[in-house]
XYZ file of C-alpha atoms in Angstrom:
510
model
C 0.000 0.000 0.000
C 1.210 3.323 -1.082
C 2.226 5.362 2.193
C -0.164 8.310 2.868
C 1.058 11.971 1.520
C 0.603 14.300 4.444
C -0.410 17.997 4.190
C 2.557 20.019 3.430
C 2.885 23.635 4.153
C 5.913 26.705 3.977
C 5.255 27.356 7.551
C 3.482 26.052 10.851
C 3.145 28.270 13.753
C 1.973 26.838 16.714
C 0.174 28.659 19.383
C -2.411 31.912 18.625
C -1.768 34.062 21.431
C 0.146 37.982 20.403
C 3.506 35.837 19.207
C 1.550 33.181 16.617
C -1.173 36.052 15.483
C 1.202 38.821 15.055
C 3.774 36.057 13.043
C 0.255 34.847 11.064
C -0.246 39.049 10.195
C 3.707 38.974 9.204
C 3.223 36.075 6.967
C 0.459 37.384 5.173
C 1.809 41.013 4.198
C 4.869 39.640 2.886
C 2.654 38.223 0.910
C 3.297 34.332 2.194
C -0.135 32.352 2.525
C 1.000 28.655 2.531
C 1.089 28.681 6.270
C -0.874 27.222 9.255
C -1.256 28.079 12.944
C -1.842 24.988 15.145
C -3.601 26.103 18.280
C -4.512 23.260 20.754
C -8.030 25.249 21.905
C -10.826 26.152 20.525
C -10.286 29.568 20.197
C -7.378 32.095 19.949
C -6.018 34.398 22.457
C -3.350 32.488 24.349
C -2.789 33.195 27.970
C -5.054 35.368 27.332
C -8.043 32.944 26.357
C -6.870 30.760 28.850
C -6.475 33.815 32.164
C -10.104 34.348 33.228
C -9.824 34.736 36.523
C -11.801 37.523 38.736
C -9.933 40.458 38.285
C -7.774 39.144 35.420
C -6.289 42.553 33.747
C -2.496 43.774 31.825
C -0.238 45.292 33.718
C 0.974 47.498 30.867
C -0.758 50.454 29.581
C -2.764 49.267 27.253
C -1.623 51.670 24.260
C 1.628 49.749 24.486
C 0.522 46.614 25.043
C -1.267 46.091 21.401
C 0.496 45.786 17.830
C 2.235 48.736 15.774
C 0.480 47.533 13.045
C -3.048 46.827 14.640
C -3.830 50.123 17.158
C -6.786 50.176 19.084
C -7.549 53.719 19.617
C -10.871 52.354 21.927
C -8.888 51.066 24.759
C -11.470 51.585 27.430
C -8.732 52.261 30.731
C -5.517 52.678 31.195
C -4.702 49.130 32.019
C -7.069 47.099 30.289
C -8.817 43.736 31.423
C -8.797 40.175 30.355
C -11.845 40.748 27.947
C -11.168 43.556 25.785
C -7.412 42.664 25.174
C -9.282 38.727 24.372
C -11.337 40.503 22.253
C -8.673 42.921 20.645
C -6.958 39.648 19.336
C -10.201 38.255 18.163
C -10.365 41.744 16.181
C -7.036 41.498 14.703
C -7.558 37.809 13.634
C -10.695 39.308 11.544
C -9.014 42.528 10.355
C -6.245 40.210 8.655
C -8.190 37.268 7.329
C -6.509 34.658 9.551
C -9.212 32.618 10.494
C -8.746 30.131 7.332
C -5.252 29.346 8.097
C -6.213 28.323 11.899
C -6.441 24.856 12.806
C -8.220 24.441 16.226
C -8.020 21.610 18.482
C -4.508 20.949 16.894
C -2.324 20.121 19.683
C 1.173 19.842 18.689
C 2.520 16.361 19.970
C 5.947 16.127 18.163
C 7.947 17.690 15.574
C 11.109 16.107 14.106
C 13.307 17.288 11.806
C 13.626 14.896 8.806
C 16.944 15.559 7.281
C 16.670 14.162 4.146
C 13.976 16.557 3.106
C 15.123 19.157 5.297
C 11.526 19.910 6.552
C 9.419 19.103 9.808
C 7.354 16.342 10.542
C 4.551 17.366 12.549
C 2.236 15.754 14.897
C -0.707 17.386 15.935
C -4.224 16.052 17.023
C -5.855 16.094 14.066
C -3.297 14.270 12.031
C 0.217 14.882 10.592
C 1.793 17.520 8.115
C 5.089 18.441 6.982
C 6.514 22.404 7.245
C 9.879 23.974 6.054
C 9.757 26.239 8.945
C 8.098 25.945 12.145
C 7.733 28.986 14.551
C 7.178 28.262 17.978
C 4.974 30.541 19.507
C 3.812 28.566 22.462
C 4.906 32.117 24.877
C 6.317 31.209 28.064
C 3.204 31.536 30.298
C 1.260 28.738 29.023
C 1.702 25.981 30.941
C 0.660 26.244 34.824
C 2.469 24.833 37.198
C 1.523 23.369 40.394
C 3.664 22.995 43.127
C 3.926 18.418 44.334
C 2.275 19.493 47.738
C 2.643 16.253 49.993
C -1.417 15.356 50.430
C -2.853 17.354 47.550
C -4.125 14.431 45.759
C -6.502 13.726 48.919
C -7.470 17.005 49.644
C -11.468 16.785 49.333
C -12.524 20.346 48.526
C -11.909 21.938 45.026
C -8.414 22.834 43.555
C -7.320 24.859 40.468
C -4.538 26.789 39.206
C -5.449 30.614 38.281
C -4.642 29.996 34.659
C -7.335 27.134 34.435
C -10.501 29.121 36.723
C -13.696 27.217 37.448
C -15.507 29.307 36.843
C -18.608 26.753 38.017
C -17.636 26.597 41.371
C -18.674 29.229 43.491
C -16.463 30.566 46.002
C -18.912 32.481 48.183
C -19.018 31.433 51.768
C -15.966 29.086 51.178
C -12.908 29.302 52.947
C -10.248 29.667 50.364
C -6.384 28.999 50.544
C -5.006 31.480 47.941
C -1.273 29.791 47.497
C 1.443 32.506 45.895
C 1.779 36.278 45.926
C 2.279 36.568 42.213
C 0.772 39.082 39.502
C -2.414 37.346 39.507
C -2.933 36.650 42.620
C -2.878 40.206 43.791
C -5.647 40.666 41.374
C -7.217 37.512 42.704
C -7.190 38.564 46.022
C -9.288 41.877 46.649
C -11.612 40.308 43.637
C -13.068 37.327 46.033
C -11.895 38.601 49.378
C -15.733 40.560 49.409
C -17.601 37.403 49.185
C -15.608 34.517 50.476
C -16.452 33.201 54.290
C -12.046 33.091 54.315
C -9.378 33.751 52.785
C -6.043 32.626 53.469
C -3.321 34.249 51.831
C 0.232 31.206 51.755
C 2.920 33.955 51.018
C 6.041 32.417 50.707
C 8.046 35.519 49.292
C 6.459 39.000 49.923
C 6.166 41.257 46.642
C 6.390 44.746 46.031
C 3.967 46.392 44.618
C 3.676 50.350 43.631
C 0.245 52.009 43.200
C -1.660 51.239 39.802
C -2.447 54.551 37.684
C -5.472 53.121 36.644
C -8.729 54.736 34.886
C -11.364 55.365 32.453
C -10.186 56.658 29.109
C -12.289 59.138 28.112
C -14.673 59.610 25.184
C -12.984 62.800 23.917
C -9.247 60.784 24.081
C -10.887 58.032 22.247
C -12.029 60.333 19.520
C -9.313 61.795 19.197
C -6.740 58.750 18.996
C -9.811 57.398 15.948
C -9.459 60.608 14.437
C -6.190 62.387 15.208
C -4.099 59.099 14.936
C -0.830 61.457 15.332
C -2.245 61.703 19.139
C -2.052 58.063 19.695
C 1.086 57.596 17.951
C 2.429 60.027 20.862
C 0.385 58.855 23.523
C 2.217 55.073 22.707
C 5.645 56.913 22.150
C 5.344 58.791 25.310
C 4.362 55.203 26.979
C 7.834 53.460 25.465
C 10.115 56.048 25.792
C 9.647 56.035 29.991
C 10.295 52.532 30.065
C 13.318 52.898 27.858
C 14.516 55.376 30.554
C 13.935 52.842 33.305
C 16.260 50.164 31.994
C 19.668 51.052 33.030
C 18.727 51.373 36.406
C 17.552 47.337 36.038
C 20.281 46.542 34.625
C 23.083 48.637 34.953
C 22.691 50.744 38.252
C 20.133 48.439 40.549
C 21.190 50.995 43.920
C 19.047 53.641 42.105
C 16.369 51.756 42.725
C 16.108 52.431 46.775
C 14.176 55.591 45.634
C 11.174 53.378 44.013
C 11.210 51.203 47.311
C 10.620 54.170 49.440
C 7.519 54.762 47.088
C 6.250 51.205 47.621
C 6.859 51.340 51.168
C 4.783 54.517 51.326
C 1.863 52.433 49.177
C 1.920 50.234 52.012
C 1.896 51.972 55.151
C -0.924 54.049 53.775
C -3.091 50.819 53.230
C -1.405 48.488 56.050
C -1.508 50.242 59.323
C -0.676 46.941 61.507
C 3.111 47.258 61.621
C 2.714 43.019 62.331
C 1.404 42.857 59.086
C 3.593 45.258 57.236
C 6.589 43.379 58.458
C 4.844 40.195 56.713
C 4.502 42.170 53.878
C 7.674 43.791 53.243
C 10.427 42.284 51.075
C 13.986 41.573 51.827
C 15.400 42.046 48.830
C 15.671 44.728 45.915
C 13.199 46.041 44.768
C 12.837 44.941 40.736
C 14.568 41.370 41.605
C 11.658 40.067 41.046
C 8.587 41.716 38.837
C 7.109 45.051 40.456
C 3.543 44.599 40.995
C 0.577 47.049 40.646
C -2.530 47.249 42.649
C -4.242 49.476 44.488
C -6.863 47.132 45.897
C -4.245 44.260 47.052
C -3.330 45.710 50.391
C -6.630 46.995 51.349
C -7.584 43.391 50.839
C -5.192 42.091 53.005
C -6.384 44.255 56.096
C -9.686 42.777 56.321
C -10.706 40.348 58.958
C -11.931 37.378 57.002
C -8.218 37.528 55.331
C -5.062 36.110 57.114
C -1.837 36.407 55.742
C 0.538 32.884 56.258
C 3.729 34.016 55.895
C 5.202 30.854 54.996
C 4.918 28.497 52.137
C 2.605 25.680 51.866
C 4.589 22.117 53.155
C 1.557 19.711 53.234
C -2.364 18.905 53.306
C -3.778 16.627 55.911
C -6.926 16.212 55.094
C -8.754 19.665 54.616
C -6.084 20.789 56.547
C -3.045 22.948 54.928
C -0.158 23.188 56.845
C 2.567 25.817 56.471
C 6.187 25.673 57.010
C 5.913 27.291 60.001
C 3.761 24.687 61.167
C 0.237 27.081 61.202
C -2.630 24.865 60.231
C -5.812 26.295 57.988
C -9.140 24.623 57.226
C -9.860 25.023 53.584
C -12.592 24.157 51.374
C -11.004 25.491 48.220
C -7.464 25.973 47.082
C -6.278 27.971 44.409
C -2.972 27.839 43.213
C -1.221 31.461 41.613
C 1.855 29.526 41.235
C 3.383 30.619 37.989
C 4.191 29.167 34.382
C 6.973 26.423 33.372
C 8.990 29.736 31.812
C 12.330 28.027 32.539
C 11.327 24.404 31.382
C 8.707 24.889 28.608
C 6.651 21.757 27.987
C 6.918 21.954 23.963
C 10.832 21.085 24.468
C 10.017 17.762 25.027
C 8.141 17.481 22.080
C 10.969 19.185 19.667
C 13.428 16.726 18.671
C 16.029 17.870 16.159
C 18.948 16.939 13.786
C 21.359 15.165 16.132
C 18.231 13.228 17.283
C 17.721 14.739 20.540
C 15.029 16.893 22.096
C 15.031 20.280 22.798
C 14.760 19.653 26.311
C 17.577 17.728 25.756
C 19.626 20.366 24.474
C 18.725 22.714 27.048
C 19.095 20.378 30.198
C 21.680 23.286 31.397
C 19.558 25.976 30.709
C 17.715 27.092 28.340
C 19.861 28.912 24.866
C 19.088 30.275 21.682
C 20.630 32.963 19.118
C 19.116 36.045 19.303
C 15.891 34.963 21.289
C 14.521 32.870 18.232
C 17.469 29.902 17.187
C 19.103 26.987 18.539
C 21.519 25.265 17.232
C 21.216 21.839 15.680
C 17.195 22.822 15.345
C 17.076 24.035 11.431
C 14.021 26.140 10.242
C 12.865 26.078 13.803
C 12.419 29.390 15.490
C 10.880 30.867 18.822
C 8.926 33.693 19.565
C 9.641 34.536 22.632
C 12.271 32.848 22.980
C 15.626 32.123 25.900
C 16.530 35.873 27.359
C 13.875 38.047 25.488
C 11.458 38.680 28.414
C 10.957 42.199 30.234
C 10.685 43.713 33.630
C 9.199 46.863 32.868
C 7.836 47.336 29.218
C 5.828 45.678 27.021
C 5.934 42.176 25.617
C 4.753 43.074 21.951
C 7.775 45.216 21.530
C 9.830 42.437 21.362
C 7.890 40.325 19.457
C 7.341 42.787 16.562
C 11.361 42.566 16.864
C 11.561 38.825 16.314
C 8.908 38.978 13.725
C 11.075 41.181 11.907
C 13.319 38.675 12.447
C 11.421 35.829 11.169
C 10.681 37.835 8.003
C 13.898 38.266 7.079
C 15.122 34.930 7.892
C 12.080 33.666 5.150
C 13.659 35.997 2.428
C 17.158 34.479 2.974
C 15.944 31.126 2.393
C 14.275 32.839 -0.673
C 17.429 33.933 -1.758
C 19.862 30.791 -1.035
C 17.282 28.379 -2.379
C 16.431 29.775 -5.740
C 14.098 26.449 -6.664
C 16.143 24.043 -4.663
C 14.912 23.584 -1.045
C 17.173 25.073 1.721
C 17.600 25.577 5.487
C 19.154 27.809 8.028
C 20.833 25.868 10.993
C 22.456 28.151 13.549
C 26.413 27.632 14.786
C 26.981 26.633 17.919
C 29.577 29.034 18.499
C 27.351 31.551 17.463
C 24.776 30.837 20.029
C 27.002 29.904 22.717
C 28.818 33.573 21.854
C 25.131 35.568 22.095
C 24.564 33.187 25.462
C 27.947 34.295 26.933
C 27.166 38.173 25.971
C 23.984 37.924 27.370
C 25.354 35.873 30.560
C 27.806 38.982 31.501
C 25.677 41.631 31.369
C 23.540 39.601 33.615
C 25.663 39.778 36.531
C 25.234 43.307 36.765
C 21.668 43.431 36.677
C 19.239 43.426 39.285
C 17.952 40.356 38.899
C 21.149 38.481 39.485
C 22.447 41.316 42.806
C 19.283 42.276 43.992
C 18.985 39.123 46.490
C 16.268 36.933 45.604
C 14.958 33.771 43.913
C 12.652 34.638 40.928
C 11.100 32.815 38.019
C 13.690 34.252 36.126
C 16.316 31.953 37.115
C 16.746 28.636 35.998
C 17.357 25.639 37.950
C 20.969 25.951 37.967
C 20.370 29.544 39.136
C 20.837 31.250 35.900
C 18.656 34.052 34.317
C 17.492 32.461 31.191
C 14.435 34.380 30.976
C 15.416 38.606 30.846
C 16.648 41.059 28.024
C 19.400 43.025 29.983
C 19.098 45.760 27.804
C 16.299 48.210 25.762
C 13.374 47.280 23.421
C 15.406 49.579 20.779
C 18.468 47.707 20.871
C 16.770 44.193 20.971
C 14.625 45.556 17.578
C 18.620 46.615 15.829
C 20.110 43.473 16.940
C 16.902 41.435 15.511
C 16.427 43.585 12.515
C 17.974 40.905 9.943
C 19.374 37.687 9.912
C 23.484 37.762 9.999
C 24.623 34.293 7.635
C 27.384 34.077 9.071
C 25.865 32.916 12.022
C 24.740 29.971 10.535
C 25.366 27.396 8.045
C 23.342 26.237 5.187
C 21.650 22.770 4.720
C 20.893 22.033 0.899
C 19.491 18.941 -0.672
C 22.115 18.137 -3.804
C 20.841 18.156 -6.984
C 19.504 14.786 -8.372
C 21.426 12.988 -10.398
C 19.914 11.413 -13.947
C 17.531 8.238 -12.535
C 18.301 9.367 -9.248
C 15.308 11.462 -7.219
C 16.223 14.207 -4.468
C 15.716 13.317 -0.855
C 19.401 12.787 -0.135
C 21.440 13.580 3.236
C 21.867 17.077 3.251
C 25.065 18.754 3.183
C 26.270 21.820 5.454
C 28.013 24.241 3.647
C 29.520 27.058 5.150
């Protein structure tokens, strides 16, 4: 029997959250259409489709936190919610005719490079296709992760992680274990503490968090950004150029920062005025170690008295019990978990395995690595959107994803231009990736996420940040505006000989 001929297409992007949409819009006005976008929901939106929880909202103004290419001039606040930035990619996936090249309920469960064709073989849950390029656009806060609490699996009340809300269980007159001090659960927090019986805060690190400059845009601003568009270009250049500003003292000068603690101290001690509780509350390390935090509504929370604050990590469950390291004990009937993302240890490595035959994970048991954000080596025609050392403490995540779509653009035209009509692919050096890593890896040591004294999701296992930029949006976007050859080498299938058909070994030529 003649073996089946799978789907083949130029590219598959998998994931439809900001990185896969915005790489879908990139695709199309460079005027490239044989693409897909596997996306293992139902819908698009990415964390966030999946980030419904009360109170679920951006903590970046909201005129920066939205494409170049797609502005919304009808932000409705400041710092918009869960549902209009949801429906703001729903929007964009209209405005540029994506919806044909989505493929719902397509999880990705392998890819493998087939070097004899020099293309991808792709799993997914609807069946199997080939690609020339895959773009990973999975984003780093995808999957949850839950902490392996001794007893969990017994507990006999309801438990979910904030990422994954049930949103059918009702939380009023429950007492609720809130486990983590994260960004969303200090929007969790002062969204239930109203109507829960209890709520019991498991802080294992205290955060800092600054006031929120939150409100209502006006009518007469949106008007004006729909019909003045040189306003909102402004507004959004004002809104970038401040957080350019901010980033040497990140990474570069972290004792300039003891001015913004005094500020969130302040925050506090207007809200908090137990000093018990503020010294539960207040850090012991630098402010910016690990990601500031904005509410206005968190520590107000925290005062009231059906809300105690555990200020200790969560070592076991007994029962309906949930005991701290400290040894306090608190009766629960639901627990909620605000426990982060695998950032450091993405899931889809495992599924990734490449020329040499090995994973991703594989590659990356010692952390995480990848040439300019988007390539690792010995992984041709396979790049990441937000990718190893491209995240932010301060600014917007879309900034540097229009810079590695710019990236991905250019890298399409090179294979354009090297292939002619024989099929080629792009392979990054090791010693160009290992070179970025090492750049990357010393200006890391002066930055406050490696002095300023604490243990974030930023580091690795190993202790290594594997996760920041150390440096400006604008220099990311020059260093990402176009691929540099010589920082790879170039797989080609030889021509076929007379009686002979291609689909040979491919050779690496420098």
């Amino acid at each position: 029997m003649a073996e089946r001929e799978h789907e083949h297409v130029r590219v598959a992007v998998i994931g439809s959250g900001f990185g896969g949409l915005g790489a879908a819009v990139r695709l199309r006005r460079q005027g490239i259409t044989d693409f897909v976008v596997l996306e293992r929901a139902g819908s698009v939106g990415g964390t966030w489709r999946d980030n419904s929880y009360p109170g679920c909202a951006c903590d970046v103004p909201s005129h920066l936190y939205s494409f170049s290419f797609a502005p919304n001039p009808e932000w409705p606040r400041n710092f918009s919610g869960q549902p209009h930035i949801r429906a703001y990619l729903e929007r964009v996936t209209d405005t540029f005719g994506l919806r044909p090249h989505l493929r719902f309920d397509s999880e990705v469960r392998s890819l493998r490079w087939n070097g004899e064709e020099l293309h991808w073989e792709v799993e997914t849950a609807k069946g199997a296709l080939t690609a020339d390029v895959v773009v990973s656009a999975t984003g780093p806060l995808s999957d949850p992760k839950v902490p392996d609490v001794p007893g969990l699996d017994s507990f006999p009340g309801k438990v979910f992680h904030s990422a994954c809300w049930d949103h059918d269980y009702d939380l009023r007159g429950k007492r609720v274990a809130m486990i983590g001090t994260g960004a969303s659960a200090i929007q969790i927090v002062p969204s239930i503490q109203p109507t829960v019986d209890r709520l019991t805060l498991f802080q294992r690190t205290p955060a800092w968090v600054l006031p929120r400059a939150d409100r209502r845009i006006s009518g007469l601003e949106r008007w004006l950004h729909t019909r003045v568009p040189a306003t909102r270009v402004a507004r959004r250049g004002l809104l970038w150029g401040i957080r350019e500003m901010q980033v040497s003292a990140f990474t570069k000068r972290p004792n300039e920062l003891g001015l913004i603690e005094g500020l969130a101290k302040g925050h506090m001690k207007r809200a908090v005025k137990d000093p018990a509780l503020r010294a539960k509350l207040t850090p012991d390390y630098r402010i910016g170690c690990k990601r500031i935090l904005l509410s206005n509504t968190y520590y107000p929370a925290l005062t009231q008295p059906n809300v105690d604050v555990v200020a200790s990590g969560l070592k076991e469950i007994r029962g309906n019990v949930l005991v701290a390291s400290d040894g306090t004990e608190t009766e629960a009937d639901a627990i909620v978990f605000g426990t982060g993302f695998h950032v450091t240890d993405m899931p889809i490595a495992h599924r990734v395995t490449g020329a040499n035959g090995t994973t991703l994970a594989e590659e990356w048991k010692d952390g995480m690595e990848s040439l300019r954000g988007a390539s690792a080596a010995g992984f041709p025609n396979f790049l990441t959107i937000i990718g190893p050392n491209t995240g932010l403490g301060n600014s917007s995540m879309i900034l540097m994803i229009e810079s590695q779509l710019n990236y991905l653009v250019d890298y399409l035209r090179q294979l354009d231009v090297l292939g002619g009509k024989r099929k080629v692919a792009l392979n990054a050096r090791p010693s160009a990736v290992h070179a970025w890593t090492r750049g990357i890896q010393r200006r890391m040591e002066r930055t406050v996420w490696t002095t300023g004294g604490c243990d974030s999701w930023y580091l690795d296992a190993n202790g290594r940040n594997t996760t920041a930029w150390p440096g400006t949006t604008a220099e990311f976007r020059k260093l990402t505006r176009e691929v540099d050859l010589a920082e790879y080498e170039v797989l080609r299938l030889p021509a076929p000989r007379t009686g002979e058909r291609a689909g040979h070994a491919a050779k690496a030529v420098a």
